[in-house]
Short mmCIF file of C-alpha atoms in Angstrom, two decimals:
data_model
loop_
_atom_site.label_atom_id
_atom_site.label_comp_id
_atom_site.label_asym_id
_atom_site.label_seq_id
_atom_site.Cartn_x
_atom_site.Cartn_y
_atom_site.Cartn_z
CA MET H 699 20.35 77.45 131.53
CA ILE H 700 20.68 73.68 131.26
CA SER H 701 18.00 71.35 132.58
CA ILE H 702 18.42 68.56 135.09
CA ASP H 703 16.49 65.30 134.87
CA ALA H 704 16.44 64.29 138.52
CA GLU H 705 15.18 60.82 137.67
CA ARG H 706 18.27 60.08 135.59
CA CYS H 707 20.80 61.87 137.78
CA CYS H 708 22.95 59.55 139.91
CA GLU H 709 24.43 62.48 141.87
CA CYS H 710 28.00 61.52 141.05
CA GLY H 711 29.17 65.14 140.93
CA GLY H 712 31.35 64.74 137.85
CA CYS H 713 29.48 67.56 136.08
CA VAL H 714 30.41 69.94 138.89
CA GLY H 715 34.05 69.08 138.23
CA VAL H 716 33.90 70.42 134.66
CA CYS H 717 31.74 73.51 135.19
CA PRO H 718 33.90 76.60 134.60
CA PHE H 719 31.26 78.93 136.03
CA ASP H 720 30.49 77.47 139.47
CA ALA H 721 26.90 77.08 138.29
CA LEU H 722 26.29 73.53 139.55
CA TYR H 723 25.72 72.53 143.15
CA LEU H 724 25.30 68.99 144.38
CA GLU H 725 23.53 69.04 147.72
CA SER H 726 20.58 66.82 148.54
CA SER H 727 20.09 66.92 144.78
CA LEU H 728 21.80 68.58 141.84
CA ARG H 729 20.80 72.15 141.05
CA VAL H 730 21.94 74.78 138.55
CA THR H 731 22.21 78.52 139.18
CA GLU H 732 21.88 81.58 136.98
CA ASP H 733 25.67 81.58 136.52
CA CYS H 734 25.07 78.90 133.87
CA THR H 735 26.13 80.10 130.42
CA ASP H 736 24.93 77.04 128.48
CA CYS H 737 28.51 76.12 127.61
CA MET H 738 27.28 72.49 127.57
CA LEU H 739 30.40 71.00 129.15
CA CYS H 740 28.33 69.34 131.87
CA VAL H 741 25.88 67.98 129.28
CA LYS H 742 28.77 66.43 127.37
CA PHE H 743 30.24 64.96 130.53
CA CYS H 744 27.16 63.30 132.05
CA PRO H 745 27.41 59.50 131.80
CA VAL H 746 23.64 59.00 131.91
CA GLU H 747 22.24 61.93 129.93
CA ALA H 748 20.68 63.58 132.96
CA LEU H 749 21.57 67.05 131.70
CA SER H 750 20.30 68.73 128.56
CA ALA H 751 20.20 72.08 126.79
CA MET Z 1216 26.00 77.38 166.47
CA SER Z 1217 29.76 77.96 166.13
CA LEU Z 1218 32.11 75.01 166.60
CA LYS Z 1219 35.83 75.65 167.06
CA TYR Z 1220 38.44 73.16 165.87
CA ASP Z 1221 42.10 73.05 164.85
CA VAL Z 1222 41.18 71.49 161.53
CA VAL Z 1223 38.02 70.75 159.57
CA VAL Z 1224 38.15 67.88 157.06
CA ILE Z 1225 35.44 68.10 154.43
CA GLY Z 1226 34.61 64.66 153.01
CA ALA Z 1227 34.89 61.27 154.72
CA GLY Z 1228 36.20 59.24 151.82
CA PRO Z 1229 39.57 57.49 152.11
CA ALA Z 1230 41.54 60.76 151.78
CA GLY Z 1231 39.54 62.65 154.38
CA SER Z 1232 39.36 59.84 156.90
CA VAL Z 1233 43.10 59.12 156.74
CA ALA Z 1234 43.80 62.85 157.12
CA ALA Z 1235 41.40 63.13 160.06
CA GLU Z 1236 42.95 60.13 161.78
CA GLY Z 1237 46.40 61.62 161.24
CA PHE Z 1238 45.46 64.93 162.84
CA ALA Z 1239 43.55 63.31 165.69
CA SER Z 1240 46.39 60.96 166.58
CA ARG Z 1241 48.67 64.00 166.76
CA GLY Z 1242 46.37 65.48 169.38
CA PHE Z 1243 44.58 68.08 167.26
CA ASP Z 1244 40.86 68.80 167.53
CA VAL Z 1245 39.46 67.70 164.21
CA ALA Z 1246 35.97 67.73 162.71
CA LEU Z 1247 35.31 65.26 159.88
CA LEU Z 1248 32.29 66.27 157.77
CA GLU Z 1249 30.35 63.99 155.45
CA LYS Z 1250 27.42 65.34 153.44
CA ARG Z 1251 25.79 61.92 153.11
CA GLN Z 1252 24.01 60.23 155.95
CA GLU Z 1253 26.43 57.31 155.68
CA VAL Z 1254 30.09 56.95 154.76
CA GLY Z 1255 31.09 55.02 151.66
CA CYS Z 1256 27.73 54.81 149.95
CA PRO Z 1257 27.46 55.40 147.11
CA VAL Z 1258 30.99 55.66 145.79
CA ARG Z 1259 32.08 56.70 142.30
CA CYS Z 1260 34.62 53.93 141.99
CA ALA Z 1261 35.60 50.54 140.57
CA GLU Z 1262 37.11 49.71 143.96
CA GLY Z 1263 40.41 48.23 142.75
CA VAL Z 1264 43.59 48.79 144.80
CA GLY Z 1265 47.15 47.54 144.85
CA LYS Z 1266 48.64 45.87 147.89
CA GLU Z 1267 49.88 49.26 149.10
CA VAL Z 1268 46.50 49.53 150.78
CA GLU Z 1269 48.00 47.39 153.55
CA GLU Z 1270 50.10 50.39 154.63
CA PHE Z 1271 46.92 52.07 155.81
CA ILE Z 1272 44.76 49.26 157.15
CA ASP Z 1273 45.08 45.53 157.82
CA PRO Z 1274 43.30 43.55 155.11
CA ASP Z 1275 40.03 42.23 156.41
CA PRO Z 1276 37.65 39.88 154.55
CA ALA Z 1277 34.88 42.23 155.66
CA PHE Z 1278 36.03 44.74 153.03
CA ILE Z 1279 38.21 42.67 150.69
CA ARG Z 1280 35.74 41.34 148.14
CA GLY Z 1281 38.14 40.24 145.42
CA GLU Z 1282 41.72 38.97 145.45
CA VAL Z 1283 43.50 39.61 142.20
CA ASP Z 1284 46.31 37.40 140.87
CA GLY Z 1285 46.78 39.10 137.54
CA ALA Z 1286 45.29 40.98 134.62
CA LYS Z 1287 43.86 40.07 131.23
CA ILE Z 1288 44.02 42.89 128.70
CA TYR Z 1289 42.01 42.79 125.48
CA SER Z 1290 42.70 44.80 122.35
CA PRO Z 1291 39.80 45.79 120.08
CA ASP Z 1292 39.88 42.49 118.16
CA MET Z 1293 39.94 40.61 121.49
CA THR Z 1294 43.61 39.59 121.34
CA GLU Z 1295 44.39 38.75 124.93
CA ILE Z 1296 47.51 39.81 126.84
CA GLU Z 1297 47.92 38.12 130.17
CA MET Z 1298 49.94 39.53 133.06
CA GLY Z 1299 49.62 36.51 135.27
CA PRO Z 1300 50.38 35.35 138.76
CA ASP Z 1301 53.82 34.10 137.71
CA VAL Z 1302 54.75 37.73 137.19
CA ALA Z 1303 53.84 39.06 140.60
CA GLY Z 1304 54.38 35.89 142.55
CA GLY Z 1305 51.07 36.18 144.28
CA GLU Z 1306 48.30 38.66 144.66
CA VAL Z 1307 48.76 41.96 142.96
CA GLY Z 1308 45.83 43.66 144.53
CA TYR Z 1309 42.32 43.61 145.83
CA VAL Z 1310 38.87 44.78 144.93
CA LEU Z 1311 37.29 46.44 147.92
CA GLU Z 1312 33.81 46.69 149.30
CA ARG Z 1313 34.04 50.43 149.90
CA LYS Z 1314 30.76 50.54 151.79
CA ILE Z 1315 32.69 48.75 154.55
CA PHE Z 1316 36.24 49.94 153.78
CA ASP Z 1317 35.45 53.65 153.78
CA ARG Z 1318 33.46 53.34 156.97
CA GLU Z 1319 36.27 51.42 158.65
CA LEU Z 1320 38.68 54.26 157.82
CA ALA Z 1321 36.22 56.80 159.21
CA GLU Z 1322 35.78 54.68 162.32
CA ASN Z 1323 39.56 54.67 162.78
CA ALA Z 1324 39.48 58.46 162.61
CA GLY Z 1325 36.80 58.43 165.27
CA ARG Z 1326 38.77 55.99 167.42
CA ALA Z 1327 41.75 58.35 167.20
CA GLY Z 1328 39.55 61.16 168.54
CA ALA Z 1329 38.10 62.92 165.49
CA ASP Z 1330 34.55 64.31 165.80
CA ILE Z 1331 32.46 62.99 162.91
CA TYR Z 1332 29.45 64.84 161.49
CA VAL Z 1333 27.31 62.89 159.04
CA LYS Z 1334 24.56 64.39 156.89
CA THR Z 1335 26.52 67.61 157.27
CA LEU Z 1336 27.06 69.56 154.07
CA ALA Z 1337 29.59 72.38 153.85
CA THR Z 1338 27.93 75.25 151.98
CA GLY Z 1339 30.61 77.94 152.00
CA MET Z 1340 33.85 79.18 153.49
CA GLU Z 1341 35.12 82.62 154.47
CA ARG Z 1342 38.57 83.57 155.77
CA VAL Z 1343 38.42 85.97 158.72
CA ASP Z 1344 41.42 86.93 160.89
CA GLY Z 1345 43.54 83.98 159.84
CA GLU Z 1346 40.78 81.42 160.34
CA TRP Z 1347 38.27 79.75 158.09
CA ARG Z 1348 34.58 80.03 158.91
CA VAL Z 1349 32.93 77.06 157.27
CA ALA Z 1350 29.16 77.37 156.86
CA ALA Z 1351 27.40 74.03 156.98
CA LYS Z 1352 23.99 72.42 157.23
CA ARG Z 1353 23.47 69.33 159.36
CA SER Z 1354 20.16 67.76 158.44
CA GLY Z 1355 19.08 71.25 157.45
CA GLU Z 1356 20.26 72.95 160.66
CA ASP Z 1357 22.74 75.81 160.17
CA LEU Z 1358 26.17 75.24 161.73
CA GLU Z 1359 29.45 77.10 161.56
CA PHE Z 1360 32.85 75.44 161.95
CA VAL Z 1361 35.80 77.70 162.74
CA ALA Z 1362 39.37 76.48 162.27
CA PRO Z 1363 42.73 77.72 161.02
CA LEU Z 1364 43.06 74.77 158.65
CA VAL Z 1365 40.61 73.12 156.25
CA ILE Z 1366 41.29 69.90 154.35
CA GLY Z 1367 39.40 69.62 151.06
CA ALA Z 1368 38.64 65.91 150.69
CA ASP Z 1369 35.45 66.51 148.75
CA GLY Z 1370 36.25 64.63 145.60
CA VAL Z 1371 36.12 65.42 141.88
CA GLU Z 1372 33.47 68.09 142.42
CA THR Z 1373 35.50 69.85 145.10
CA TYR Z 1374 33.95 73.06 146.44
CA VAL Z 1375 36.71 73.61 149.01
CA GLY Z 1376 39.13 74.05 146.12
CA ARG Z 1377 36.93 76.69 144.50
CA TRP Z 1378 36.16 78.48 147.78
CA ALA Z 1379 39.89 78.68 148.44
CA GLY Z 1380 40.53 80.21 145.05
CA ILE Z 1381 42.38 77.19 143.65
CA ASP Z 1382 41.61 76.48 140.01
CA THR Z 1383 40.30 72.94 140.15
CA VAL Z 1384 38.05 72.98 137.09
CA LEU Z 1385 38.73 69.91 134.93
CA PRO Z 1386 38.80 70.29 131.16
CA LEU Z 1387 36.17 68.00 129.67
CA ARG Z 1388 38.83 65.78 128.11
CA GLU Z 1389 40.50 65.28 131.48
CA ASN Z 1390 37.41 64.04 133.32
CA MET Z 1391 36.55 60.46 132.40
CA SER Z 1392 32.80 59.90 132.16
CA CYS Z 1393 32.18 56.55 133.80
CA ALA Z 1394 29.29 54.17 134.36
CA GLN Z 1395 29.41 50.85 136.17
CA TYR Z 1396 27.22 47.93 137.13
CA LEU Z 1397 27.72 45.65 140.08
CA VAL Z 1398 26.95 42.31 138.48
CA THR Z 1399 26.14 38.95 140.00
CA ASN Z 1400 25.74 35.39 138.70
CA LEU Z 1401 28.72 36.02 136.45
CA ASP Z 1402 30.67 33.07 135.03
CA TYR Z 1403 34.26 34.23 134.51
CA ASP Z 1404 37.90 34.04 135.63
CA HIS Z 1405 37.48 35.72 138.99
CA ARG Z 1406 41.16 35.81 139.96
CA TYR Z 1407 41.91 38.35 137.19
CA THR Z 1408 41.03 41.94 136.51
CA HIS Z 1409 39.94 42.32 132.88
CA PHE Z 1410 40.57 45.37 130.70
CA TYR Z 1411 39.01 46.00 127.28
CA PHE Z 1412 40.18 48.68 124.83
CA GLY Z 1413 38.74 49.99 121.59
CA GLN Z 1414 36.97 52.92 119.95
CA ASP Z 1415 33.69 50.99 119.96
CA VAL Z 1416 34.08 49.65 123.49
CA ALA Z 1417 35.22 52.75 125.38
CA PRO Z 1418 36.58 55.65 123.33
CA GLY Z 1419 39.57 57.26 125.02
CA GLY Z 1420 39.30 54.92 128.00
CA TYR Z 1421 38.64 51.28 128.76
CA ALA Z 1422 36.04 48.85 130.05
CA TRP Z 1423 36.78 46.73 133.07
CA ILE Z 1424 35.69 43.69 135.00
CA PHE Z 1425 36.99 43.91 138.56
CA PRO Z 1426 36.26 40.74 140.53
CA LYS Z 1427 34.30 40.93 143.75
CA GLY Z 1428 33.97 37.21 144.34
CA GLU Z 1429 33.50 34.00 142.42
CA ASP Z 1430 30.43 35.13 140.54
CA ARG Z 1431 30.31 38.87 141.24
CA ALA Z 1432 32.16 41.82 139.70
CA ASN Z 1433 32.24 45.53 139.07
CA VAL Z 1434 31.60 45.82 135.33
CA GLY Z 1435 32.12 49.31 134.02
CA LEU Z 1436 33.83 51.65 131.67
CA GLY Z 1437 35.12 55.16 131.31
CA VAL Z 1438 34.99 57.22 128.14
CA GLN Z 1439 36.71 60.46 127.30
CA PRO Z 1440 33.72 62.80 126.88
CA ALA Z 1441 35.28 64.86 124.07
CA MET Z 1442 36.01 61.68 122.08
CA ALA Z 1443 32.86 59.67 122.75
CA GLU Z 1444 29.90 60.14 120.45
CA GLU Z 1445 27.51 58.49 122.87
CA LYS Z 1446 26.99 58.40 126.61
CA ALA Z 1447 28.97 56.13 128.92
CA ILE Z 1448 25.80 54.29 129.89
CA THR Z 1449 25.11 53.50 126.23
CA TYR Z 1450 28.57 52.00 125.80
CA LEU Z 1451 28.06 50.06 129.02
CA GLU Z 1452 24.76 48.62 127.87
CA ARG Z 1453 26.46 47.52 124.67
CA PHE Z 1454 29.43 46.05 126.58
CA PHE Z 1455 26.99 44.13 128.75
CA ASP Z 1456 25.69 42.44 125.57
CA LEU Z 1457 28.92 40.42 125.34
CA ASP Z 1458 28.49 36.66 125.69
CA ILE Z 1459 30.53 36.62 128.88
CA PHE Z 1460 27.62 38.36 130.62
CA ASP Z 1461 24.91 35.90 129.59
CA GLY Z 1462 22.87 34.93 132.61
CA SER Z 1463 24.34 37.60 134.86
CA ARG Z 1464 22.28 40.24 136.61
CA VAL Z 1465 22.78 43.87 137.55
CA VAL Z 1466 22.32 44.71 141.23
CA GLU Z 1467 23.72 48.23 141.30
CA LEU Z 1468 24.30 51.17 138.95
CA MET Z 1469 26.85 53.86 139.61
CA THR Z 1470 28.39 56.73 137.69
CA GLY Z 1471 31.28 59.08 138.25
CA GLY Z 1472 33.92 61.44 136.94
CA VAL Z 1473 37.57 60.45 137.26
CA PRO Z 1474 40.28 63.09 136.85
CA VAL Z 1475 42.97 62.02 134.36
CA SER Z 1476 44.65 65.42 134.21
CA GLY Z 1477 47.61 64.60 136.39
CA PRO Z 1478 48.10 66.27 139.77
CA LEU Z 1479 47.15 69.86 140.56
CA GLU Z 1480 50.31 71.93 140.61
CA GLU Z 1481 49.43 73.75 143.81
CA PRO Z 1482 46.88 71.81 145.86
CA TYR Z 1483 47.03 74.29 148.71
CA ALA Z 1484 46.18 77.85 149.74
CA ASP Z 1485 46.18 79.87 152.96
CA GLY Z 1486 44.86 77.45 155.55
CA VAL Z 1487 43.79 74.87 152.95
CA LEU Z 1488 45.14 71.53 151.73
CA LEU Z 1489 43.42 69.52 149.01
CA VAL Z 1490 43.68 65.72 149.10
CA GLY Z 1491 42.66 62.81 146.89
CA ASP Z 1492 40.50 63.35 143.81
CA ALA Z 1493 39.97 66.99 144.84
CA ALA Z 1494 43.67 67.48 144.06
CA HIS Z 1495 43.42 65.34 140.91
CA PHE Z 1496 45.65 62.66 142.40
CA SER Z 1497 44.04 59.83 140.45
CA ASP Z 1498 46.14 57.93 137.90
CA PRO Z 1499 45.73 59.17 134.31
CA VAL Z 1500 46.22 55.65 132.88
CA THR Z 1501 44.31 53.42 135.28
CA GLY Z 1502 41.99 55.95 136.91
CA GLY Z 1503 42.90 54.49 140.30
CA GLY Z 1504 42.82 57.04 143.07
CA ILE Z 1505 42.35 55.31 146.39
CA ILE Z 1506 46.01 54.77 147.28
CA ASN Z 1507 47.09 58.32 146.42
CA ALA Z 1508 44.05 59.64 148.24
CA MET Z 1509 45.24 57.93 151.41
CA ARG Z 1510 48.88 58.90 150.87
CA SER Z 1511 47.91 62.53 150.43
CA GLY Z 1512 45.66 62.39 153.49
CA ARG Z 1513 48.60 61.07 155.51
CA THR Z 1514 50.94 63.74 154.15
CA ALA Z 1515 48.34 66.46 154.75
CA ALA Z 1516 48.23 65.46 158.41
CA GLU Z 1517 52.04 65.55 158.60
CA VAL Z 1518 52.46 68.93 156.91
CA GLY Z 1519 49.28 70.42 158.35
CA GLY Z 1520 50.21 69.23 161.81
CA GLU Z 1521 53.66 70.83 161.57
CA ALA Z 1522 52.11 74.06 160.30
CA LEU Z 1523 49.56 74.17 163.13
CA GLU Z 1524 52.33 73.58 165.71
CA ALA Z 1525 54.30 76.45 164.20
CA GLY Z 1526 51.20 78.66 164.20
CA ASP Z 1527 51.67 79.28 160.47
CA VAL Z 1528 49.19 77.83 157.98
CA SER Z 1529 49.99 80.32 155.25
CA GLU Z 1530 50.25 79.16 151.67
CA GLU Z 1531 54.01 79.63 151.81
CA ASN Z 1532 54.35 77.37 154.81
CA LEU Z 1533 52.02 74.73 153.35
CA ALA Z 1534 53.74 74.63 149.96
CA VAL Z 1535 55.95 71.76 151.13
CA TYR Z 1536 52.79 69.59 151.01
CA GLY Z 1537 52.81 69.94 147.23
CA ASP Z 1538 56.49 68.99 147.07
CA ARG Z 1539 56.03 65.90 149.22
CA CYS Z 1540 53.04 64.71 147.20
CA MET Z 1541 54.98 65.18 143.98
CA GLU Z 1542 57.87 63.13 145.32
CA GLU Z 1543 55.70 60.40 146.75
CA PHE Z 1544 53.44 59.84 143.73
CA GLY Z 1545 52.90 63.04 141.75
CA GLU Z 1546 55.88 62.66 139.41
CA LYS Z 1547 54.71 59.18 138.52
CA LEU Z 1548 51.25 60.58 137.76
CA GLU Z 1549 52.79 63.12 135.39
CA LYS Z 1550 54.60 60.32 133.55
CA HIS Z 1551 51.42 58.32 133.34
CA TYR Z 1552 49.71 61.38 131.90
CA MET Z 1553 52.18 61.28 128.99
CA VAL Z 1554 51.54 57.58 128.53
CA LYS Z 1555 47.79 58.16 128.51
CA GLU Z 1556 48.05 61.00 125.98
CA THR Z 1557 50.06 58.69 123.71
CA LEU Z 1558 47.83 55.65 124.07
CA ILE Z 1559 44.58 57.46 123.32
CA LYS Z 1560 46.00 58.54 119.98
CA ALA Z 1561 46.51 54.93 118.92
CA GLU Z 1562 44.01 53.61 116.44
CA ASP Z 1563 42.34 50.26 116.98
CA ALA Z 1564 44.51 48.63 114.30
CA THR Z 1565 47.65 49.80 116.11
CA LEU Z 1566 46.40 48.45 119.42
CA ASP Z 1567 45.64 45.10 117.79
CA THR Z 1568 49.13 44.93 116.30
CA MET Z 1569 50.74 45.76 119.64
CA ALA Z 1570 48.60 43.22 121.44
CA GLY Z 1571 49.54 40.57 118.92
CA ALA Z 1572 53.21 41.23 119.60
CA LEU Z 1573 52.74 41.29 123.38
CA ARG Z 1574 50.56 38.21 123.56
CA ASP Z 1575 53.50 35.95 124.33
CA ALA Z 1576 55.64 38.51 126.15
CA ASP Z 1577 57.25 37.69 129.47
CA PHE Z 1578 56.51 40.45 131.89
CA ASP Z 1579 58.93 41.01 134.77
CA GLU Z 1580 56.59 42.91 136.99
CA PHE Z 1581 52.95 43.83 137.24
CA SER Z 1582 52.85 47.52 136.47
CA VAL Z 1583 51.93 50.14 133.89
CA GLU Z 1584 55.65 50.83 133.47
CA GLU Z 1585 56.36 47.22 132.56
CA LEU Z 1586 53.53 47.11 130.05
CA VAL Z 1587 54.74 50.34 128.43
CA THR Z 1588 58.37 49.13 128.38
CA LYS Z 1589 57.37 45.95 126.57
CA MET Z 1590 55.13 47.93 124.19
CA ILE Z 1591 58.07 50.17 123.26
CA GLN Z 1592 60.36 47.17 122.79
CA GLU Z 1593 57.89 45.76 120.32
CA ASN Z 1594 57.07 49.12 118.73
CA PRO Z 1595 60.04 51.51 118.82
CA GLU Z 1596 57.94 54.03 116.83
CA LEU Z 1597 56.02 54.58 120.05
CA LEU Z 1598 59.05 56.46 121.32
CA GLU Z 1599 58.34 59.09 118.67
CA PHE Z 1600 54.81 59.48 119.94
CA LEU Z 1601 56.08 59.82 123.48
CA ASP Z 1602 58.64 62.37 122.33
CA GLU Z 1603 55.84 64.49 120.91
CA ALA Z 1604 53.84 64.15 124.08
CA LEU Z 1605 56.86 65.29 126.06
#
């Protein structure tokens, strides 16, 4: 499962747009669920490196 | 608590607010939901629009921050192409203050009779007996909205699309990774939008300066995440090292994903219409999405309203929404997708050569089409590229 650095995250939601597994939810903050397969698409997308392996 | 409506609009950005106003002014009971505690802040946007915005709202200095007379386009070696005021005969567009603009659109929806729920997050949707039950949390309190029709205006991350079973996932290469500063104390030509291209500046995309006043501008860039070796913010920090930014100061940071995939083929399902970025209606070349967001919101209210009157919000009966969007702007988006696919293949040296040839060109109109036409006139080999893309 990928990790989220809440201090870097700007909550833009772009990562949710690329997640093929519905594993990312942007509510009052961004969270990841167990559906995450570590495909890394969200990590590659993030403009500010808030997501990592 | 269960709240019954004719239509629930999820997301109070330009698409959602225009849709909500459209339904409300037709006499429908509409709930407009916004997950944030305020409308229009923050946005994931460079805030540039063409003058078509005037179809939807009278221009007001309260939300028009920049008035644009033309564009300056820079190739990698900084050859400048100017599409100036002589071409358009006046302003070609504006740069908005969306904190005010978006809220004004939402207020208009409210004035037309829409119920507005802020700090209200939709958390799920279930179709029961021909109606959608939308689960939501308002400041943490559980609510349920029940309506035959739901409008998904929830942006690039759209959940409504997924809950409705529409495949809205964006391939990585079709979601521009963007970072932007709002900059002040900037000394520059504030009547022009500026565009910068190059593998080192913004791989697969471009950097921009969109004027928001004499000394203020949105300074940002978008990169194609499968082409870029570094993060958008890193490219932005490097871009901000340019001399033009000496003495200027950052007062805001924003990021975002911009769909450049071209329009969703079927932005609808039983009892659901997707509008704006949720339907991938942003322009694959420019990234601009505000105008098409509002157009699709307007069309959603037309088609959705007709469907509600007829008591039939089935996918079959809503399909005409897709057709109307394609006619109005979707076909143009598909063409721009081809242009984008061609342009991103061009190496820096090619872009420099093209810019050199276009530097003294006379443009007849201010548009992507005109720029591409002139590019092909100067470089007929481009037609081969376009052929392949087609």
